Coordinates of C-alpha atoms in Angstrom, one line a residue:
M1135 CA 68.0 68.0 126.4
L1136 CA 71.2 68.9 125.0
A1137 CA 72.3 67.6 121.7
T1138 CA 75.0 65.1 121.9
S1139 CA 77.2 66.9 119.6
A1140 CA 77.0 70.0 121.9
L1141 CA 79.4 68.6 124.4
T1142 CA 83.0 68.6 123.5
S1143 CA 86.2 67.7 125.5
S1144 CA 89.3 69.5 125.9
N1145 CA 92.5 67.6 127.0
H1146 CA 94.8 70.6 126.8
P1147 CA 94.9 72.2 130.0
G1148 CA 96.6 75.3 128.8
D1149 CA 99.4 76.5 131.2
V1150 CA 99.6 73.1 132.9
N1151 CA 102.7 71.3 132.2
V1152 CA 103.0 67.6 131.4
S1153 CA 104.7 66.7 134.9
E1154 CA 102.0 68.8 136.8
Q1155 CA 99.2 67.1 134.9
R1156 CA 100.6 63.6 135.8
A1157 CA 102.0 64.3 139.3
H1158 CA 98.8 62.9 141.0
H1159 CA 98.8 59.7 138.9
K1160 CA 100.4 56.5 140.6
A1161 CA 102.7 54.5 138.2
K1162 CA 100.6 51.4 138.7
G1163 CA 97.3 53.0 138.6
G1164 CA 95.3 55.1 141.1
F1165 CA 95.9 58.6 142.3
I1166 CA 97.7 60.4 145.1
N1167 CA 97.8 63.9 146.9
T1168 CA 101.0 65.7 146.0
S1169 CA 101.2 68.4 148.4
P1170 CA 104.2 68.2 150.7
S1171 CA 102.1 68.8 154.0
F1172 CA 99.6 66.1 153.1
T1173 CA 99.5 63.2 155.6
D1174 CA 97.4 60.1 155.4
D1175 CA 98.2 58.3 158.8
T1176 CA 95.0 58.3 160.7
A1177 CA 95.0 55.2 162.9
I1178 CA 91.8 53.2 162.6
L1179 CA 91.5 51.6 165.9
P1180 CA 91.9 54.9 168.0
L1181 CA 89.5 56.5 165.7
L1182 CA 86.9 53.6 166.2
K1183 CA 87.5 54.0 170.0
R1184 CA 86.7 57.8 169.8
Y1185 CA 83.4 56.9 168.1
I1186 CA 82.5 54.3 170.7
T1187 CA 83.7 56.5 173.8
E1188 CA 83.7 60.1 173.0
T1189 CA 80.7 62.1 174.2
R1190 CA 79.0 63.9 171.3
V1191 CA 77.2 67.2 171.7
D1192 CA 74.3 68.1 169.6
A1193 CA 75.5 65.7 166.7
T1194 CA 72.0 65.9 165.3
P1195 CA 69.1 68.3 165.3
T1196 CA 66.3 67.8 167.7
M1197 CA 63.9 70.1 165.9
E1198 CA 62.8 70.0 162.4
I1199 CA 65.2 71.6 159.8
P1200 CA 63.4 74.2 157.6
V1201 CA 63.2 73.2 154.0
M1202 CA 61.7 75.3 151.3
T1203 CA 59.6 72.9 149.0
V1204 CA 60.8 73.0 145.2
T1205 CA 58.5 71.9 142.4
A1206 CA 59.2 70.9 138.9
E1207 CA 57.0 73.7 137.7
L1208 CA 59.2 76.2 139.6
L1209 CA 62.4 74.8 138.0
R1210 CA 60.9 74.6 134.5
N1211 CA 60.0 78.3 134.8
L1212 CA 63.2 79.8 136.1
P1213 CA 64.2 82.5 133.6
K1214 CA 66.7 81.1 131.1
N1215 CA 69.0 84.1 131.4
Q1216 CA 69.3 83.9 135.1
D1217 CA 72.0 81.6 136.5
T1218 CA 70.4 79.8 139.7
V1219 CA 71.7 77.7 142.6
I1220 CA 69.5 75.8 144.9
R1221 CA 71.0 73.7 147.9
L1222 CA 69.3 70.5 148.1
G1223 CA 71.2 69.2 151.3
H1224 CA 74.7 68.5 152.2
S1225 CA 76.8 69.0 149.1
S1226 CA 73.9 68.4 146.6
I1227 CA 73.2 71.4 144.4
F1228 CA 70.7 72.0 141.6
L1229 CA 72.2 74.4 139.0
Q1230 CA 70.7 76.3 136.2
V1231 CA 73.4 78.0 133.8
D1232 CA 72.6 79.3 130.5
G1233 CA 69.2 77.6 130.7
Q1234 CA 70.7 74.3 131.2
R1235 CA 69.6 72.3 134.3
W1236 CA 72.5 70.4 136.1
L1237 CA 72.8 68.5 139.5
I1238 CA 75.9 68.4 141.4
D1239 CA 76.7 65.5 143.7
P1240 CA 73.0 64.4 143.8
V1241 CA 72.2 62.4 147.0
F1242 CA 68.5 61.7 147.6
S1243 CA 68.7 58.5 149.5
K1244 CA 67.8 58.4 153.1
R1245 CA 71.3 57.3 154.3
A1246 CA 74.9 58.3 153.0
S1247 CA 75.8 54.6 153.3
P1248 CA 76.4 51.3 151.6
F1249 CA 73.5 49.9 153.8
S1250 CA 69.8 50.9 153.8
F1251 CA 69.7 50.2 157.4
A1252 CA 72.8 51.8 158.8
G1253 CA 75.0 54.8 158.4
P1254 CA 74.5 58.5 158.4
K1255 CA 70.8 59.4 158.2
R1256 CA 69.4 62.4 156.6
F1257 CA 68.4 65.3 159.0
H1258 CA 65.6 66.5 156.6
Q1259 CA 64.0 65.5 153.3
P1260 CA 65.2 66.9 150.0
P1261 CA 63.4 69.9 148.9
I1262 CA 62.2 68.0 145.9
A1263 CA 61.8 64.3 145.4
L1264 CA 64.0 62.6 142.8
T1265 CA 60.9 61.3 140.9
D1266 CA 59.5 65.0 140.7
L1267 CA 62.4 66.5 139.0
P1268 CA 61.9 68.1 135.6
S1269 CA 64.3 67.1 132.8
I1270 CA 67.9 67.4 133.8
D1271 CA 70.6 68.1 131.1
G1272 CA 73.6 66.9 133.2
V1273 CA 75.2 65.6 136.3
M1274 CA 78.5 66.5 137.9
I1275 CA 80.1 64.0 140.4
S1276 CA 83.1 65.3 142.6
H1277 CA 84.1 62.0 143.9
D1278 CA 82.8 58.5 144.8
H1279 CA 82.2 58.7 148.6
Y1280 CA 78.6 57.9 149.6
D1281 CA 77.6 61.3 150.7
H1282 CA 78.4 62.5 147.1
L1283 CA 77.8 59.6 144.8
D1284 CA 74.5 58.0 145.4
K1285 CA 73.8 54.7 143.7
A1286 CA 70.0 54.9 143.8
S1287 CA 70.0 58.4 142.6
I1288 CA 72.3 57.8 139.6
K1289 CA 70.3 54.5 138.6
H1290 CA 67.2 56.8 138.4
L1291 CA 68.9 59.6 136.7
A1292 CA 70.5 57.3 134.1
K1293 CA 67.3 56.9 132.4
S1294 CA 67.0 60.5 131.4
V1295 CA 70.0 62.5 131.9
A1296 CA 72.1 63.1 128.8
Y1297 CA 75.6 63.7 130.3
F1298 CA 77.5 62.7 133.5
V1299 CA 80.7 64.7 134.1
V1300 CA 83.0 62.8 136.5
P1301 CA 86.6 62.6 137.6
L1302 CA 88.9 59.7 136.2
G1303 CA 87.7 56.2 137.2
V1304 CA 84.3 57.1 138.5
D1305 CA 82.8 56.2 135.1
K1306 CA 83.1 52.5 136.1
H1307 CA 80.6 53.0 139.1
L1308 CA 78.2 54.5 136.7
T1309 CA 78.4 51.9 133.9
D1310 CA 78.0 49.3 136.6
W1311 CA 74.8 51.1 137.5
G1312 CA 73.3 51.4 133.9
V1313 CA 74.7 54.6 132.7
K1314 CA 75.8 54.0 129.1
P1315 CA 79.5 54.7 128.4
N1316 CA 78.6 57.5 125.7
Q1317 CA 76.7 59.5 128.3
I1318 CA 79.9 59.7 130.6
H1319 CA 82.6 62.3 130.2
S1320 CA 85.6 61.5 132.5
L1321 CA 87.9 64.4 133.3
D1322 CA 91.5 64.6 134.7
W1323 CA 92.4 67.7 136.7
W1324 CA 92.6 70.8 134.5
Q1325 CA 90.6 69.2 131.6
A1326 CA 87.3 70.8 130.5
H1327 CA 84.1 70.0 128.7
N1328 CA 82.0 72.5 126.9
S1329 CA 78.3 72.2 127.0
S1330 CA 76.5 74.4 124.6
G1331 CA 78.7 77.2 125.8
V1332 CA 78.9 76.2 129.5
T1333 CA 82.5 75.3 130.3
I1334 CA 83.0 72.8 133.1
T1335 CA 86.6 72.2 134.3
A1336 CA 87.7 69.6 136.7
T1337 CA 90.2 71.1 139.1
P1338 CA 92.3 69.6 142.0
T1339 CA 91.4 69.0 145.5
Q1340 CA 93.2 67.4 148.3
H1341 CA 91.1 64.4 149.3
F1342 CA 90.7 60.6 148.7
S1343 CA 88.3 58.2 147.2
G1344 CA 87.0 54.6 147.7
R1345 CA 83.6 52.8 148.5
S1346 CA 85.0 49.8 150.3
L1347 CA 88.2 48.6 152.2
F1348 CA 89.8 47.5 148.9
D1349 CA 89.5 50.4 146.4
K1350 CA 91.1 53.4 148.1
N1351 CA 92.3 56.0 145.7
D1352 CA 91.4 53.9 142.6
T1353 CA 89.5 56.9 141.2
L1354 CA 90.1 60.5 141.2
W1355 CA 88.6 63.2 143.3
A1356 CA 87.8 66.9 141.9
S1357 CA 86.3 70.3 142.3
Y1358 CA 84.8 72.1 139.4
V1359 CA 84.9 75.6 137.7
I1360 CA 81.6 76.1 135.8
Q1361 CA 81.6 79.1 133.4
S1362 CA 78.6 80.4 131.8
T1363 CA 77.6 83.4 129.6
N1364 CA 76.4 85.2 132.9
S1365 CA 78.5 83.8 135.8
S1366 CA 81.6 82.1 136.9
L1367 CA 81.0 79.6 139.9
Y1368 CA 83.3 77.2 141.7
F1369 CA 82.3 74.0 143.5
S1370 CA 84.9 72.5 145.9
G1371 CA 83.8 68.9 146.3
D1372 CA 85.7 67.7 149.4
S1373 CA 89.1 68.9 150.2
G1374 CA 91.7 69.8 152.9
Y1375 CA 93.3 73.2 152.7
F1376 CA 96.1 73.3 150.2
D1377 CA 97.8 75.6 147.7
G1378 CA 95.6 74.4 144.8
F1379 CA 93.0 76.9 145.8
K1380 CA 95.4 79.7 144.9
Q1381 CA 96.3 78.1 141.6
I1382 CA 92.5 77.8 140.6
G1383 CA 92.0 81.5 141.7
E1384 CA 94.9 82.6 139.6
R1385 CA 93.7 80.6 136.6
F1386 CA 90.0 81.1 136.8
G1387 CA 89.1 83.7 139.4
P1388 CA 87.3 85.8 140.2
F1389 CA 84.1 83.8 141.0
D1390 CA 80.7 85.2 141.4
L1391 CA 80.1 82.4 144.0
T1392 CA 82.2 79.7 145.6
M1393 CA 80.4 76.7 147.1
V1394 CA 83.1 75.5 149.6
E1395 CA 83.0 72.6 151.9
T1396 CA 82.4 73.8 155.6
G1397 CA 81.9 70.8 157.7
A1398 CA 82.9 67.3 158.8
Y1399 CA 86.4 68.6 160.0
D1400 CA 88.4 67.0 162.8
K1401 CA 92.1 66.7 164.2
D1402 CA 92.2 63.0 163.1
W1403 CA 91.6 63.9 159.3
A1404 CA 92.9 67.5 159.2
T1405 CA 94.3 67.3 155.6
I1406 CA 91.3 65.8 153.9
H1407 CA 88.7 68.4 155.3
M1408 CA 88.8 71.9 156.2
T1409 CA 88.2 74.0 159.3
P1410 CA 85.8 76.9 158.9
E1411 CA 89.0 79.2 159.2
Q1412 CA 90.5 77.2 156.2
S1413 CA 87.2 77.2 154.3
L1414 CA 87.1 81.0 154.4
Q1415 CA 90.8 81.1 153.4
A1416 CA 90.1 78.9 150.5
H1417 CA 87.4 81.2 149.3
I1418 CA 89.8 84.2 149.6
D1419 CA 92.6 82.2 147.7
L1420 CA 89.9 81.4 145.0
Q1421 CA 89.2 85.2 144.4
G1422 CA 85.5 84.6 145.3
K1423 CA 83.0 87.4 145.6
K1424 CA 80.4 85.5 147.8
M1425 CA 80.9 82.1 149.4
M1426 CA 78.0 79.6 150.2
P1427 CA 79.4 77.0 152.8
I1428 CA 78.3 73.5 151.8
H1429 CA 79.0 69.9 153.2
N1430 CA 76.8 70.6 156.4
G1431 CA 73.3 70.5 157.7
T1432 CA 72.4 67.1 156.3
F1433 CA 74.4 64.3 157.7
D1434 CA 76.3 63.5 160.9
L1435 CA 79.8 62.8 159.5
A1436 CA 82.3 64.1 162.4
F1437 CA 82.5 64.8 166.1
H1438 CA 81.4 68.5 166.1
S1439 CA 77.8 69.8 166.6
W1440 CA 75.6 69.8 163.6
Y1441 CA 75.4 73.7 163.6
D1442 CA 79.1 74.3 164.4
P1443 CA 80.3 74.8 160.9
L1444 CA 77.6 77.4 160.3
N1445 CA 78.1 79.3 163.3
Q1446 CA 81.8 79.4 162.9
I1447 CA 81.9 80.4 159.3
T1448 CA 79.3 83.2 159.9
Q1449 CA 81.3 84.8 162.5
L1450 CA 84.6 84.4 160.7
A1451 CA 83.1 85.9 157.6
S1452 CA 81.7 88.7 159.5
D1453 CA 85.0 89.5 161.2
A1454 CA 86.6 89.5 157.8
N1455 CA 84.0 91.6 156.1
I1456 CA 83.3 88.8 153.6
E1457 CA 79.8 88.0 152.2
I1458 CA 78.5 84.6 152.7
V1459 CA 75.3 83.0 151.5
T1460 CA 73.5 80.5 153.8
P1461 CA 70.2 79.6 152.1
K1462 CA 67.7 77.4 153.6
M1463 CA 67.6 74.0 151.8
G1464 CA 65.4 74.6 148.7
E1465 CA 65.9 78.4 148.7
L1466 CA 66.6 79.9 145.3
I1467 CA 69.6 81.9 144.8
A1468 CA 70.0 84.0 141.7
V1469 CA 73.8 84.3 141.1
N1470 CA 73.9 87.7 139.8
E1471 CA 71.3 89.2 142.3
I1472 CA 72.1 87.3 145.4
H1473 CA 69.7 88.3 148.2
E1474 CA 70.5 88.4 151.9
T1475 CA 70.0 85.1 153.6
S1476 CA 69.0 84.2 157.2
Q1477 CA 71.0 82.2 159.8
W1478 CA 68.2 79.7 159.8
W1479 CA 70.0 77.2 162.1
A1480 CA 70.4 79.7 164.9
A1481 CA 66.8 79.1 166.4
L1482 CA 67.3 75.5 166.2
A1483 CA 70.7 75.6 167.9
N1484 CA 69.3 77.8 170.8
E1485 CA 66.5 75.4 171.5
L1486 CA 69.1 72.7 172.2

């Protein structure tokens, strides 16, 4: 575990001026998206009608998704000088940087839902059980939606994890679930924490927050820039396409690996999630070297087929001569020696 004194906060976002730093804050509390092109006018009743009447094609896999088993021994024995990324499912990531073990948006529950009996159900089991994890130094949370902030996982991790890095306001959820306030480090956009040499900076996204009908946008949403001795990484969280990606690329790029949401897009919520074309453009804006498409392959959250995001981004990247990384869930990726990955979903899609 990291020593408490090793984690320090920076509230001086460098070249970000005061008006920019506060533009996404509502005067009476809560947060907003500031892009002039942002719209938030999805009509609920027509959307519900779509869910009831629209024919879905291949919304979930009919065959078992390949998952590579991860063990605590494997994670404990990773070389300390090797920065490593492992997809655990959807947007959940295991990350080792400078020998520190972190989880990003850990969701180990069966459903991404407030209910144990209803809501989006996992296509596959996590590569490692929550109870089998070795000691974890820190957890990063991008926002409070159920497919990114999982109450059961946090309550379990609260017993042993030293640090939780979250956007403003998300700390209230964590303290309600048993995380001690001194374990939580809340960040506004462009603020950073340093953890024994690993710098974690919260950066903008274009999304929203809320876990009920009555708390929309009470808490902030964020992406993360993760800088270690050996690598520079970017995790998008959830976002529509906006000019913030270029800002982040200009201030922090280039990145060895970008983990960019590529899934759950739809015409009815076009400004809060990206199409595959937009995801690839975000990677380009960020000045990424290689891209890992995330936010797919685990939950049914939109109207497209479960494999459409991966099919589209693979073709788009090939056409643009951009390297993407599509590991199986549980497959180890060494950031500075990224090996070629397979199109593991293709055989499953062809069987449908």
